Amino acid sequence: MKNITIAIDGHSSCGKSTMAKQLARELGYIYVDTGAMYRTVTLYALRQGFFDEASSLNEAALRADIEGGKVQVGFVLNPTTRLPEPSLNGEVVEAYIRGIDVSSRVSIIAALPFVRAALTLQQQKMGEEGGIVMDGRDIGTVVFPHAELKVFVTARAEVRAQRRYDELLAKGQPAAYDDILKNVRERDYLDSHRAVAPLKQADDALLLDNSDLTREEQSQWLLQKAREAMAE
Ligand code: DC
């Protein structure tokens, strides 16, 4: 079996990360959550006070810091879960990047060409050797257009909002369902309509709508597709 590159793209909150993580574990592959990288840059901008009260961004300041090497985004292996967690200048930031403060601003950051250029390059380096499962929005279209397996995941917006609501609640970060649904819809729109690397299904990606699938059904399907691609 060869070491392949698996690109998992799709809408926000449809369980991409969970399924990609599980698949990587089953195959013994490296897992990279690229959304976490955009979230980490957003956290940096928030911490530096680069967003004003109306969420308008001081783009020049962020650009200067990125180009000056002041924003090092990486991954650190959690020794207990054996999963990579995002880091910002060496600090593990997983606990700070999933809340509504980051979620409601990350599309602004992800639309900036200089942010995308820096993160795309880093992602391509991480995947040079294959044996990787990477999830995001533009992995099959921009980062790895030649990936051996591409999956485009989606689910109905209400289903996704409910999942995110449950996830935040479980983490002790409750938020209003209506706000989350609004955020899911806004991000769908922004992700698919931005000028650089918009979210779209690659021509050769397999479509997976998991609105009515159990996690088990979904992971069986995915594992099967991965085995087929590895055997080719
Ligand atoms: O998957 P996520 O919800 O954690 O992603 C956070 C944001 O980052 C989302 O609004 C889209 C953006 N993103 C992107 O533009 N390109 C990627 N490869 C991954 C995420």
mmCIF file of C-alpha atoms and ligand atoms in Angstrom:
data_model
loop_
_atom_site.group_PDB
_atom_site.id
_atom_site.type_symbol
_atom_site.label_atom_id
_atom_site.label_comp_id
_atom_site.label_asym_id
_atom_site.label_seq_id
_atom_site.Cartn_x
_atom_site.Cartn_y
_atom_site.Cartn_z
ATOM 1 C CA MET A 1 0.000 0.000 0.000
ATOM 2 C CA LYS A 2 1.398 3.425 -0.844
ATOM 3 C CA ASN A 3 1.549 6.468 1.412
ATOM 4 C CA ILE A 4 -0.996 8.796 -0.088
ATOM 5 C CA THR A 5 -2.229 12.338 0.498
ATOM 6 C CA ILE A 6 -5.843 12.651 1.624
ATOM 7 C CA ALA A 7 -7.562 16.022 1.271
ATOM 8 C CA ILE A 8 -10.775 16.589 3.224
ATOM 9 C CA ASP A 9 -12.552 19.838 2.455
ATOM 10 C CA GLY A 10 -16.031 21.111 3.132
ATOM 11 C CA HIS A 11 -18.305 23.429 5.035
ATOM 12 C CA SER A 12 -17.663 24.495 8.621
ATOM 13 C CA SER A 13 -18.897 22.342 11.502
ATOM 14 C CA CYS A 14 -19.698 19.238 9.508
ATOM 15 C CA GLY A 15 -17.344 17.052 11.482
ATOM 16 C CA LYS A 16 -14.430 17.182 9.046
ATOM 17 C CA SER A 17 -11.816 17.348 11.771
ATOM 18 C CA THR A 18 -13.283 14.484 13.757
ATOM 19 C CA MET A 19 -13.443 12.213 10.734
ATOM 20 C CA ALA A 20 -10.043 13.257 9.420
ATOM 21 C CA LYS A 21 -8.459 12.683 12.831
ATOM 22 C CA GLN A 22 -9.984 9.246 13.138
ATOM 23 C CA LEU A 23 -8.953 8.271 9.625
ATOM 24 C CA ALA A 24 -5.368 9.394 10.271
ATOM 25 C CA ARG A 25 -5.271 7.294 13.434
ATOM 26 C CA GLU A 26 -6.606 4.230 11.621
ATOM 27 C CA LEU A 27 -4.061 4.570 8.822
ATOM 28 C CA GLY A 28 -1.148 5.670 11.021
ATOM 29 C CA TYR A 29 -0.984 8.922 9.044
ATOM 30 C CA ILE A 30 -0.156 12.469 10.155
ATOM 31 C CA TYR A 31 -3.211 14.653 10.714
ATOM 32 C CA VAL A 32 -3.235 18.385 9.993
ATOM 33 C CA ASP A 33 -6.188 20.646 10.847
ATOM 34 C CA THR A 34 -5.604 23.690 8.635
ATOM 35 C CA GLY A 35 -8.648 25.524 10.045
ATOM 36 C CA ALA A 36 -6.802 25.530 13.369
ATOM 37 C CA MET A 37 -3.928 27.348 11.660
ATOM 38 C CA TYR A 38 -6.235 30.145 10.422
ATOM 39 C CA ARG A 39 -7.833 30.267 13.870
ATOM 40 C CA THR A 40 -4.408 30.579 15.497
ATOM 41 C CA VAL A 41 -3.503 33.573 13.325
ATOM 42 C CA THR A 42 -6.898 35.093 14.269
ATOM 43 C CA LEU A 43 -6.102 34.582 17.950
ATOM 44 C CA TYR A 44 -2.791 36.359 17.429
ATOM 45 C CA ALA A 45 -4.543 39.342 15.805
ATOM 46 C CA LEU A 46 -7.080 39.474 18.650
ATOM 47 C CA ARG A 47 -4.422 39.324 21.325
ATOM 48 C CA GLN A 48 -2.424 42.077 19.667
ATOM 49 C CA GLY A 49 -5.525 44.286 19.535
ATOM 50 C CA PHE A 50 -5.468 44.354 15.721
ATOM 51 C CA PHE A 51 -9.278 44.220 15.587
ATOM 52 C CA ASP A 52 -11.120 47.363 16.661
ATOM 53 C CA GLU A 53 -14.526 47.325 18.345
ATOM 54 C CA ALA A 54 -16.338 47.009 15.019
ATOM 55 C CA SER A 55 -14.112 43.978 14.181
ATOM 56 C CA SER A 56 -12.300 45.991 11.574
ATOM 57 C CA LEU A 57 -8.738 44.681 11.169
ATOM 58 C CA ASN A 58 -5.446 46.537 11.112
ATOM 59 C CA GLU A 59 -4.229 44.553 8.128
ATOM 60 C CA ALA A 60 -0.918 46.357 7.740
ATOM 61 C CA ALA A 61 0.092 45.559 11.324
ATOM 62 C CA LEU A 62 -0.741 41.865 10.892
ATOM 63 C CA ARG A 63 1.070 41.712 7.592
ATOM 64 C CA ALA A 64 4.190 43.284 9.092
ATOM 65 C CA ASP A 65 4.199 40.744 11.930
ATOM 66 C CA ILE A 66 3.662 37.777 9.607
ATOM 67 C CA GLU A 67 6.339 38.910 7.200
ATOM 68 C CA GLY A 68 8.620 39.711 10.122
ATOM 69 C CA GLY A 69 8.340 36.106 11.373
ATOM 70 C CA LYS A 70 6.530 37.099 14.569
ATOM 71 C CA VAL A 71 3.608 34.708 14.040
ATOM 72 C CA GLN A 72 4.872 31.140 14.211
ATOM 73 C CA VAL A 73 2.025 28.672 13.823
ATOM 74 C CA GLY A 74 2.835 25.033 14.456
ATOM 75 C CA PHE A 75 1.633 21.803 15.990
ATOM 76 C CA VAL A 76 2.717 20.097 19.203
ATOM 77 C CA LEU A 77 1.899 16.460 19.908
ATOM 78 C CA ASN A 78 -0.280 16.074 22.998
ATOM 79 C CA PRO A 79 1.423 13.220 24.881
ATOM 80 C CA THR A 80 -1.879 11.959 26.341
ATOM 81 C CA THR A 81 -4.166 12.027 23.292
ATOM 82 C CA ARG A 82 -1.290 11.554 20.774
ATOM 83 C CA LEU A 83 -2.977 14.239 18.685
ATOM 84 C CA PRO A 84 -1.295 17.348 17.300
ATOM 85 C CA GLU A 85 -2.494 20.597 18.887
ATOM 86 C CA PRO A 86 -1.975 24.042 17.346
ATOM 87 C CA SER A 87 0.663 26.305 18.809
ATOM 88 C CA LEU A 88 1.313 30.030 18.547
ATOM 89 C CA ASN A 89 4.947 31.001 19.041
ATOM 90 C CA GLY A 90 5.444 27.796 21.011
ATOM 91 C CA GLU A 91 2.360 28.116 23.243
ATOM 92 C CA VAL A 92 -0.330 25.442 22.834
ATOM 93 C CA VAL A 93 -3.511 27.393 22.015
ATOM 94 C CA GLU A 94 -6.108 24.675 21.347
ATOM 95 C CA ALA A 95 -8.177 25.890 24.330
ATOM 96 C CA TYR A 96 -8.462 29.451 22.978
ATOM 97 C CA ILE A 97 -9.307 29.071 19.296
ATOM 98 C CA ARG A 98 -12.771 27.455 19.197
ATOM 99 C CA GLY A 99 -14.889 30.131 20.910
ATOM 100 C CA ILE A 100 -17.171 32.602 19.174
ATOM 101 C CA ASP A 101 -14.636 35.463 19.478
ATOM 102 C CA VAL A 102 -12.233 33.674 17.137
ATOM 103 C CA SER A 103 -14.965 31.924 15.066
ATOM 104 C CA SER A 104 -16.685 35.194 14.201
ATOM 105 C CA ARG A 105 -13.458 36.800 12.895
ATOM 106 C CA VAL A 106 -11.580 33.927 11.294
ATOM 107 C CA SER A 107 -13.160 34.424 7.845
ATOM 108 C CA ILE A 108 -11.645 37.907 7.709
ATOM 109 C CA ILE A 109 -8.199 36.478 8.393
ATOM 110 C CA ALA A 110 -8.677 33.530 6.006
ATOM 111 C CA ALA A 111 -9.520 35.907 3.149
ATOM 112 C CA LEU A 112 -6.166 37.709 3.320
ATOM 113 C CA PRO A 113 -3.835 36.655 0.481
ATOM 114 C CA PHE A 114 -0.647 37.121 2.560
ATOM 115 C CA VAL A 115 -2.018 34.870 5.324
ATOM 116 C CA ARG A 116 -3.087 32.204 2.812
ATOM 117 C CA ALA A 117 0.259 32.326 1.007
ATOM 118 C CA ALA A 118 2.213 31.777 4.230
ATOM 119 C CA LEU A 119 -0.012 28.992 5.563
ATOM 120 C CA THR A 120 -0.371 27.219 2.192
ATOM 121 C CA LEU A 121 3.405 26.999 1.843
ATOM 122 C CA GLN A 122 3.726 25.600 5.329
ATOM 123 C CA GLN A 123 0.973 23.022 4.646
ATOM 124 C CA GLN A 124 2.637 21.890 1.407
ATOM 125 C CA LYS A 125 5.904 21.335 3.298
ATOM 126 C CA MET A 126 4.107 19.281 5.942
ATOM 127 C CA GLY A 127 2.671 17.022 3.228
ATOM 128 C CA GLU A 128 5.783 16.573 1.088
ATOM 129 C CA GLU A 129 6.234 12.934 2.072
ATOM 130 C CA GLY A 130 2.577 11.833 1.767
ATOM 131 C CA GLY A 131 1.071 9.728 4.566
ATOM 132 C CA ILE A 132 -1.063 12.687 5.584
ATOM 133 C CA VAL A 133 -4.702 13.532 6.140
ATOM 134 C CA MET A 134 -5.272 17.292 5.885
ATOM 135 C CA ASP A 135 -8.597 18.987 6.378
ATOM 136 C CA GLY A 136 -9.650 22.489 5.397
ATOM 137 C CA ARG A 137 -11.361 24.393 2.585
ATOM 138 C CA ASP A 138 -8.829 24.479 -0.232
ATOM 139 C CA ILE A 139 -6.743 21.372 0.319
ATOM 140 C CA GLY A 140 -7.964 19.488 -2.763
ATOM 141 C CA THR A 141 -8.111 22.604 -4.933
ATOM 142 C CA VAL A 142 -5.030 24.653 -3.964
ATOM 143 C CA VAL A 143 -2.753 23.001 -1.402
ATOM 144 C CA PHE A 144 -2.683 19.481 -2.882
ATOM 145 C CA PRO A 145 -4.422 19.557 -6.273
ATOM 146 C CA HIS A 146 -2.883 16.136 -7.002
ATOM 147 C CA ALA A 147 -3.998 14.424 -3.780
ATOM 148 C CA GLU A 148 -4.814 10.753 -4.417
ATOM 149 C CA LEU A 149 -8.049 11.007 -2.433
ATOM 150 C CA LYS A 150 -10.231 14.097 -2.130
ATOM 151 C CA VAL A 151 -13.431 14.223 -0.141
ATOM 152 C CA PHE A 152 -15.826 17.176 -0.001
ATOM 153 C CA VAL A 153 -17.972 17.048 3.131
ATOM 154 C CA THR A 154 -21.198 18.886 3.787
ATOM 155 C CA ALA A 155 -24.365 18.750 5.921
ATOM 156 C CA ARG A 156 -27.458 20.935 6.350
ATOM 157 C CA ALA A 157 -26.691 24.248 8.146
ATOM 158 C CA GLU A 158 -29.106 23.492 11.036
ATOM 159 C CA VAL A 159 -27.475 20.125 11.645
ATOM 160 C CA ARG A 160 -24.052 21.741 11.722
ATOM 161 C CA ALA A 161 -25.159 24.521 14.086
ATOM 162 C CA GLN A 162 -26.591 21.956 16.487
ATOM 163 C CA ARG A 163 -23.352 19.976 16.445
ATOM 164 C CA ARG A 164 -21.269 23.062 17.207
ATOM 165 C CA TYR A 165 -23.715 24.073 19.955
ATOM 166 C CA ASP A 166 -23.367 20.642 21.590
ATOM 167 C CA GLU A 167 -19.593 20.759 21.244
ATOM 168 C CA LEU A 168 -19.303 24.178 22.941
ATOM 169 C CA LEU A 169 -21.701 23.149 25.674
ATOM 170 C CA ALA A 170 -19.660 20.035 26.392
ATOM 171 C CA LYS A 171 -16.576 22.232 26.725
ATOM 172 C CA GLY A 172 -18.368 24.518 29.181
ATOM 173 C CA GLN A 173 -18.521 27.385 26.653
ATOM 174 C CA PRO A 174 -22.287 27.715 26.073
ATOM 175 C CA ALA A 175 -23.504 30.017 23.289
ATOM 176 C CA ALA A 176 -26.928 30.754 21.810
ATOM 177 C CA TYR A 177 -28.019 28.318 19.064
ATOM 178 C CA ASP A 178 -29.354 31.148 16.877
ATOM 179 C CA ASP A 179 -26.022 32.988 17.023
ATOM 180 C CA ILE A 180 -24.209 29.818 16.044
ATOM 181 C CA LEU A 181 -26.557 29.149 13.122
ATOM 182 C CA LYS A 182 -26.077 32.717 11.933
ATOM 183 C CA ASN A 183 -22.303 32.288 12.219
ATOM 184 C CA VAL A 184 -22.404 28.977 10.296
ATOM 185 C CA ARG A 185 -24.380 30.611 7.455
ATOM 186 C CA GLU A 186 -22.168 33.684 7.370
ATOM 187 C CA ARG A 187 -19.045 31.576 7.217
ATOM 188 C CA ASP A 188 -20.491 29.420 4.414
ATOM 189 C CA TYR A 189 -21.114 32.565 2.435
ATOM 190 C CA LEU A 190 -17.735 34.157 3.159
ATOM 191 C CA ASP A 191 -15.787 30.917 2.627
ATOM 192 C CA SER A 192 -17.398 30.310 -0.769
ATOM 193 C CA HIS A 193 -17.334 33.875 -2.032
ATOM 194 C CA ARG A 194 -13.856 35.119 -1.154
ATOM 195 C CA ALA A 195 -11.524 36.020 -3.995
ATOM 196 C CA VAL A 196 -8.582 33.810 -2.951
ATOM 197 C CA ALA A 197 -8.967 30.026 -2.692
ATOM 198 C CA PRO A 198 -12.758 30.004 -2.170
ATOM 199 C CA LEU A 199 -14.424 26.900 -0.802
ATOM 200 C CA LYS A 200 -15.553 24.737 -3.692
ATOM 201 C CA GLN A 201 -15.684 21.063 -4.479
ATOM 202 C CA ALA A 202 -12.747 19.963 -6.647
ATOM 203 C CA ASP A 203 -13.882 18.289 -9.880
ATOM 204 C CA ASP A 204 -12.369 14.996 -8.785
ATOM 205 C CA ALA A 205 -13.539 15.102 -5.126
ATOM 206 C CA LEU A 206 -16.053 12.608 -3.743
ATOM 207 C CA LEU A 207 -19.106 14.266 -2.169
ATOM 208 C CA LEU A 208 -20.113 13.220 1.338
ATOM 209 C CA ASP A 209 -23.315 14.689 2.849
ATOM 210 C CA ASN A 210 -23.356 13.419 6.413
ATOM 211 C CA SER A 211 -26.584 15.125 7.634
ATOM 212 C CA ASP A 212 -28.265 11.767 8.115
ATOM 213 C CA LEU A 213 -25.291 9.476 8.622
ATOM 214 C CA THR A 214 -24.042 8.094 11.923
ATOM 215 C CA ARG A 215 -20.375 8.578 12.730
ATOM 216 C CA GLU A 216 -19.888 4.854 12.295
ATOM 217 C CA GLU A 217 -21.460 4.802 8.804
ATOM 218 C CA GLN A 218 -19.361 7.776 7.826
ATOM 219 C CA SER A 219 -16.082 6.350 9.046
ATOM 220 C CA GLN A 220 -16.714 3.003 7.342
ATOM 221 C CA TRP A 221 -17.365 4.817 4.076
ATOM 222 C CA LEU A 222 -14.224 6.927 4.428
ATOM 223 C CA LEU A 223 -11.958 4.046 5.395
ATOM 224 C CA GLN A 224 -13.187 2.082 2.398
ATOM 225 C CA LYS A 225 -12.431 4.986 0.042
ATOM 226 C CA ALA A 226 -8.987 5.445 1.587
ATOM 227 C CA ARG A 227 -8.146 1.735 1.175
ATOM 228 C CA GLU A 228 -9.239 1.842 -2.449
ATOM 229 C CA ALA A 229 -7.076 4.915 -3.131
ATOM 230 C CA MET A 230 -4.070 3.370 -1.344
ATOM 231 C CA ALA A 231 -4.366 0.172 -3.354
ATOM 232 C CA GLU A 232 -4.420 1.929 -6.730
HETATM 233 O O1 DC B 1 -12.511 24.304 9.841
HETATM 234 P P1 DC B 1 -12.615 25.522 10.738
HETATM 235 O O2 DC B 1 -14.030 25.921 11.030
HETATM 236 O O3 DC B 1 -11.804 25.380 11.979
HETATM 237 O O4 DC B 1 -11.965 26.713 9.884
HETATM 238 C C1 DC B 1 -11.873 27.997 10.387
HETATM 239 C C2 DC B 1 -11.931 29.026 9.262
HETATM 240 O O5 DC B 1 -10.733 28.974 8.499
HETATM 241 C C3 DC B 1 -13.094 28.889 8.307
HETATM 242 O O6 DC B 1 -13.921 30.034 8.359
HETATM 243 C C4 DC B 1 -12.482 28.800 6.941
HETATM 244 C C5 DC B 1 -11.016 29.008 7.121
HETATM 245 N N1 DC B 1 -10.204 28.009 6.439
HETATM 246 C C6 DC B 1 -9.752 28.294 5.191
HETATM 247 O O7 DC B 1 -10.074 29.351 4.638
HETATM 248 N N2 DC B 1 -8.928 27.427 4.541
HETATM 249 C C7 DC B 1 -8.592 26.265 5.115
HETATM 250 N N3 DC B 1 -7.782 25.426 4.453
HETATM 251 C C8 DC B 1 -9.074 25.950 6.399
HETATM 252 C C9 DC B 1 -9.901 26.834 7.030
#
